[in-house]
Short mmCIF file of C-alpha atoms in Angstrom, two decimals:
data_model
loop_
_atom_site.label_atom_id
_atom_site.label_comp_id
_atom_site.label_asym_id
_atom_site.label_seq_id
_atom_site.Cartn_x
_atom_site.Cartn_y
_atom_site.Cartn_z
CA MET B 1 91.62 -129.52 255.39
CA ALA B 2 94.02 -128.82 252.63
CA LYS B 3 92.64 -128.71 249.16
CA GLU B 4 93.84 -131.41 246.88
CA ASN B 5 95.68 -130.20 243.84
CA LYS B 6 93.91 -131.60 240.85
CA THR B 7 95.88 -131.35 237.67
CA ASN B 8 94.22 -132.09 234.39
CA PRO B 9 96.61 -133.99 232.14
CA LYS B 10 97.11 -132.22 228.85
CA LYS B 11 95.70 -134.14 225.95
CA PRO B 12 98.10 -134.55 223.05
CA LYS B 13 97.29 -132.24 220.19
CA PHE B 14 96.10 -133.97 217.05
CA SER B 15 98.31 -133.02 214.13
CA SER B 16 96.85 -132.73 210.65
CA TRP B 17 99.99 -134.41 209.34
CA TRP B 18 98.61 -137.70 210.62
CA ILE B 19 95.74 -137.30 208.16
CA TYR B 20 98.13 -136.64 205.27
CA GLY B 21 100.23 -139.64 206.27
CA LEU B 22 97.20 -141.90 206.49
CA VAL B 23 95.98 -140.79 203.07
CA ALA B 24 99.43 -141.46 201.58
CA VAL B 25 99.58 -144.95 203.14
CA LEU B 26 96.10 -145.78 201.83
CA LEU B 27 97.01 -144.64 198.33
CA ILE B 28 100.25 -146.63 198.32
CA GLY B 29 98.45 -149.69 199.68
CA PHE B 30 95.76 -149.36 197.04
CA GLN B 31 98.37 -149.28 194.29
CA LEU B 32 100.22 -152.26 195.72
CA PHE B 33 97.07 -154.33 196.08
CA ASN B 34 96.21 -153.66 192.44
CA SER B 35 99.68 -154.37 191.13
CA ASP B 36 100.06 -157.39 188.86
CA ASP B 37 103.69 -157.76 189.93
CA LEU B 38 102.60 -158.95 193.39
CA ALA B 39 100.34 -161.69 192.06
CA SER B 40 101.39 -165.35 191.69
CA THR B 41 102.95 -164.91 188.23
CA GLN B 42 105.76 -167.36 187.47
CA LYS B 43 108.72 -167.10 185.10
CA THR B 44 108.96 -169.58 182.24
CA THR B 45 111.09 -170.19 179.15
CA THR B 46 110.45 -170.24 175.42
CA SER B 47 110.77 -174.03 175.23
CA GLU B 48 108.29 -174.50 178.09
CA LEU B 49 105.87 -172.09 176.42
CA GLN B 50 106.06 -174.11 173.21
CA GLN B 51 105.18 -177.25 175.16
CA TYR B 52 102.24 -175.48 176.84
CA LEU B 53 101.04 -174.42 173.39
CA ARG B 54 101.18 -177.98 172.01
CA ASN B 55 99.20 -179.19 175.03
CA GLY B 56 96.51 -176.58 174.36
CA ASP B 57 97.03 -174.91 177.73
CA VAL B 58 97.56 -171.35 176.48
CA LYS B 59 94.57 -169.05 175.98
CA LYS B 60 96.42 -165.83 175.12
CA ILE B 61 99.94 -164.52 174.69
CA LEU B 62 100.58 -160.80 175.13
CA ILE B 63 103.88 -159.79 173.53
CA ILE B 64 105.37 -156.58 174.97
CA THR B 65 107.50 -155.25 172.13
CA ASN B 66 109.41 -152.54 174.02
CA THR B 67 110.58 -154.76 176.90
CA ASN B 68 111.10 -158.09 175.03
CA GLN B 69 108.75 -159.80 177.43
CA ALA B 70 105.72 -161.99 176.84
CA LYS B 71 102.82 -162.62 179.20
CA VAL B 72 101.13 -165.99 179.06
CA PHE B 73 97.50 -166.53 180.05
CA LEU B 74 96.34 -170.12 180.59
CA THR B 75 92.91 -171.61 180.05
CA ASP B 76 90.79 -172.48 183.08
CA GLU B 77 91.30 -176.19 182.39
CA ALA B 78 95.07 -175.78 182.23
CA ILE B 79 95.25 -173.92 185.54
CA ALA B 80 93.71 -176.95 187.26
CA LYS B 81 96.48 -179.25 186.00
CA GLU B 82 99.24 -180.47 188.31
CA VAL B 83 101.95 -179.05 186.07
CA HIS B 84 100.64 -175.56 186.74
CA LYS B 85 100.09 -175.97 190.48
CA ASP B 86 102.45 -173.10 191.31
CA VAL B 87 100.38 -170.54 189.44
CA ASN B 88 97.20 -172.11 190.76
CA GLU B 89 98.05 -170.92 194.28
CA LYS B 90 96.19 -167.74 195.17
CA SER B 91 98.24 -164.69 195.97
CA PHE B 92 97.91 -163.21 199.46
CA LEU B 93 97.17 -159.85 197.81
CA PRO B 94 94.15 -159.09 195.64
CA SER B 95 94.79 -158.30 192.00
CA SER B 96 93.00 -156.54 189.20
CA GLY B 97 91.91 -159.87 187.68
CA ASN B 98 93.78 -159.60 184.34
CA VAL B 99 96.96 -161.23 185.63
CA PRO B 100 99.09 -163.59 183.52
CA GLN B 101 100.11 -166.96 184.88
CA TYR B 102 103.56 -166.86 183.27
CA THR B 103 106.01 -164.31 181.94
CA LEU B 104 109.08 -164.94 179.82
CA ASP B 105 111.87 -162.96 178.20
CA TYR B 106 112.39 -163.57 174.49
CA GLY B 107 115.27 -162.56 172.25
CA ASP B 108 114.45 -161.57 168.69
CA LEU B 109 110.81 -160.57 168.24
CA GLN B 110 110.47 -161.89 164.68
CA ILE B 111 111.93 -165.30 165.53
CA PHE B 112 109.72 -165.60 168.62
CA GLN B 113 106.60 -164.65 166.65
CA ASN B 114 107.39 -167.11 163.84
CA GLU B 115 107.86 -169.98 166.30
CA ILE B 116 104.51 -169.34 167.97
CA THR B 117 102.70 -168.95 164.64
CA GLU B 118 104.16 -172.23 163.34
CA ILE B 119 103.07 -174.15 166.45
CA LYS B 120 99.56 -172.69 166.16
CA LYS B 121 99.26 -173.87 162.56
CA GLU B 122 100.65 -177.34 163.27
CA ASN B 123 98.23 -177.94 166.17
CA ASN B 124 95.27 -175.95 164.80
CA LEU B 125 95.16 -173.75 167.90
CA ASP B 126 92.98 -170.71 168.49
CA THR B 127 95.42 -169.09 170.91
CA ILE B 128 95.12 -165.30 170.87
CA ILE B 129 98.31 -163.40 170.07
CA GLU B 130 98.36 -159.72 171.03
CA PHE B 131 101.02 -157.03 170.92
CA GLY B 132 101.47 -154.09 173.24
CA LYS B 133 103.81 -151.69 174.97
CA GLU B 134 104.11 -150.80 178.62
CA SER B 135 106.27 -148.70 180.89
CA THR B 136 108.10 -149.90 183.96
CA ALA B 137 106.15 -150.72 187.11
CA ILE B 138 107.91 -148.04 189.15
CA LEU B 139 107.13 -145.35 186.59
CA ASP B 140 103.49 -146.45 186.44
CA PHE B 141 103.31 -146.35 190.20
CA LEU B 142 104.78 -142.86 190.43
CA LEU B 143 102.59 -141.52 187.63
CA SER B 144 99.48 -142.94 189.27
CA LEU B 145 100.38 -141.21 192.55
CA LEU B 146 101.19 -137.86 190.93
CA PRO B 147 97.59 -136.52 190.78
CA PHE B 148 96.99 -137.39 194.43
CA VAL B 149 100.27 -135.77 195.49
CA LEU B 150 99.35 -132.58 193.61
CA ILE B 151 95.89 -132.48 195.19
CA ILE B 152 97.29 -132.99 198.70
CA GLY B 153 100.00 -130.37 198.09
CA ILE B 154 97.48 -127.77 196.91
CA TRP B 155 95.22 -128.60 199.86
CA ILE B 156 98.07 -128.14 202.37
CA TYR B 157 99.07 -124.84 200.75
CA LEU B 158 95.53 -123.46 200.85
CA MET B 159 94.99 -124.58 204.45
CA ARG B 160 98.22 -122.89 205.54
CA ARG B 161 97.30 -119.71 203.72
CA MET B 162 93.79 -119.57 205.18
CA SER B 163 95.02 -120.26 208.72
CA GLY B 164 97.63 -117.50 208.49
CA GLY B 165 100.61 -119.83 208.31
CA GLY B 166 101.60 -118.75 204.82
CA GLY B 167 102.22 -115.06 205.49
CA GLY B 168 100.31 -111.84 206.07
CA GLY B 169 97.55 -110.21 204.13
CA ALA B 170 93.82 -110.03 204.61
CA GLY B 171 93.31 -113.20 202.58
CA GLY B 172 95.62 -115.12 204.91
CA GLN B 173 93.56 -114.37 208.01
CA ILE B 174 90.20 -115.75 206.91
CA PHE B 175 90.05 -118.11 209.90
CA ASN B 176 90.84 -115.29 212.36
CA ILE B 177 87.71 -113.28 211.60
CA GLY B 178 85.69 -112.71 214.78
CA LYS B 179 88.55 -113.59 217.11
CA SER B 180 89.19 -110.93 219.73
CA LYS B 181 92.76 -109.71 220.11
CA ALA B 182 92.07 -108.25 223.56
CA LYS B 183 94.49 -109.25 226.32
CA LEU B 184 93.54 -109.79 229.95
CA PHE B 185 95.64 -107.51 232.17
CA ASP B 186 97.16 -109.05 235.29
CA GLU B 187 98.37 -106.41 237.74
CA LYS B 188 100.68 -108.89 239.47
CA THR B 189 102.61 -110.12 236.47
CA ASP B 190 102.23 -107.52 233.71
CA THR B 191 104.59 -104.56 233.54
CA ARG B 192 103.01 -101.41 234.95
CA THR B 193 103.71 -97.87 233.72
CA SER B 194 102.72 -94.72 235.60
CA PHE B 195 102.74 -91.01 234.84
CA LYS B 196 106.09 -90.79 236.65
CA ASP B 197 107.65 -92.77 233.79
CA VAL B 198 106.56 -90.16 231.21
CA ALA B 199 108.94 -87.30 230.40
CA GLY B 200 107.92 -83.64 229.86
CA LEU B 201 104.60 -81.76 229.39
CA GLU B 202 103.72 -81.52 233.07
CA GLY B 203 100.55 -79.53 232.38
CA ALA B 204 99.18 -82.16 230.03
CA LYS B 205 99.97 -84.88 232.52
CA GLU B 206 98.14 -83.04 235.28
CA GLU B 207 95.03 -82.75 233.12
CA VAL B 208 95.12 -86.44 232.26
CA GLU B 209 95.67 -87.30 235.93
CA GLU B 210 92.56 -85.29 236.77
CA ILE B 211 90.54 -87.26 234.21
CA VAL B 212 91.81 -90.54 235.66
CA GLU B 213 91.01 -89.38 239.19
CA PHE B 214 87.53 -88.31 238.06
CA LEU B 215 86.89 -91.77 236.64
CA ARG B 216 88.05 -93.36 239.88
CA ASN B 217 86.15 -91.06 242.27
CA PRO B 218 83.30 -89.41 240.33
CA ASP B 219 81.38 -88.45 243.50
CA LYS B 220 84.19 -86.13 244.58
CA TYR B 221 83.69 -84.00 241.46
CA THR B 222 79.96 -84.36 240.81
CA SER B 223 79.25 -82.98 244.31
CA LEU B 224 80.99 -79.80 243.18
CA GLY B 225 79.02 -79.67 239.92
CA GLY B 226 81.57 -81.41 237.74
CA LYS B 227 80.47 -83.36 234.65
CA ILE B 228 81.86 -86.56 233.20
CA PRO B 229 84.14 -85.69 230.26
CA LYS B 230 83.04 -87.15 226.95
CA GLY B 231 86.64 -87.73 225.89
CA ALA B 232 90.11 -86.30 225.58
CA LEU B 233 92.32 -85.81 222.55
CA LEU B 234 95.98 -86.39 223.35
CA VAL B 235 98.59 -85.04 220.95
CA GLY B 236 102.32 -84.67 221.28
CA PRO B 237 105.70 -86.14 220.41
CA PRO B 238 106.65 -89.74 221.29
CA GLY B 239 107.31 -90.47 224.96
CA THR B 240 104.77 -88.04 226.38
CA GLY B 241 102.30 -90.67 227.61
CA LYS B 242 99.63 -90.64 224.90
CA THR B 243 99.21 -94.42 225.06
CA LEU B 244 99.48 -94.67 228.85
#
């Protein structure tokens, strides 16, 4: 009965780059989920903001002086009104919690500030007015990722160095300690070299051949009183069979 040939399918090797890719995706996702730009913030105008102020709907206005933009935060009562139903809809992504309901672009800062202050005085409002500066969202995103990119880059570099992928040196072979470099000799496939392939020094070759023969058939020599040699020192120029 013929033996069935059973072949074990090779399992795909797991690459460490999948780990790096997964970490990068998680970091990017974390930043996106915590981005205020993805929340349900609506655009409004200066005239609409003034009307919201007169109605007492505005809790705080954050004026960004370097981008000529203002962020409007409504009171809890105002968010429940029908007029603000668009901002009342929950975003499909979670946010950091401090997200404005409206944003608007203003022209001259002094004129915009005077208009808001006048409406506050006329209606006796306690709306909070704050000033601040901020960078662009893309720059914030890249700067927030920079520490993680540096950490991952240093980690990859150290792992490559320790595994020998970054060059030679004793420090680059720390993971190869204890690994044997011995090679299993196969007489059918490996190249074989005999004493016939060695040039010159016939006397030295004969002595080495006797040692080899003694190791193969020790009884032949021990019966005549021969003793096992403790070793042999081979010296000579290249090509004389020292490493044979």
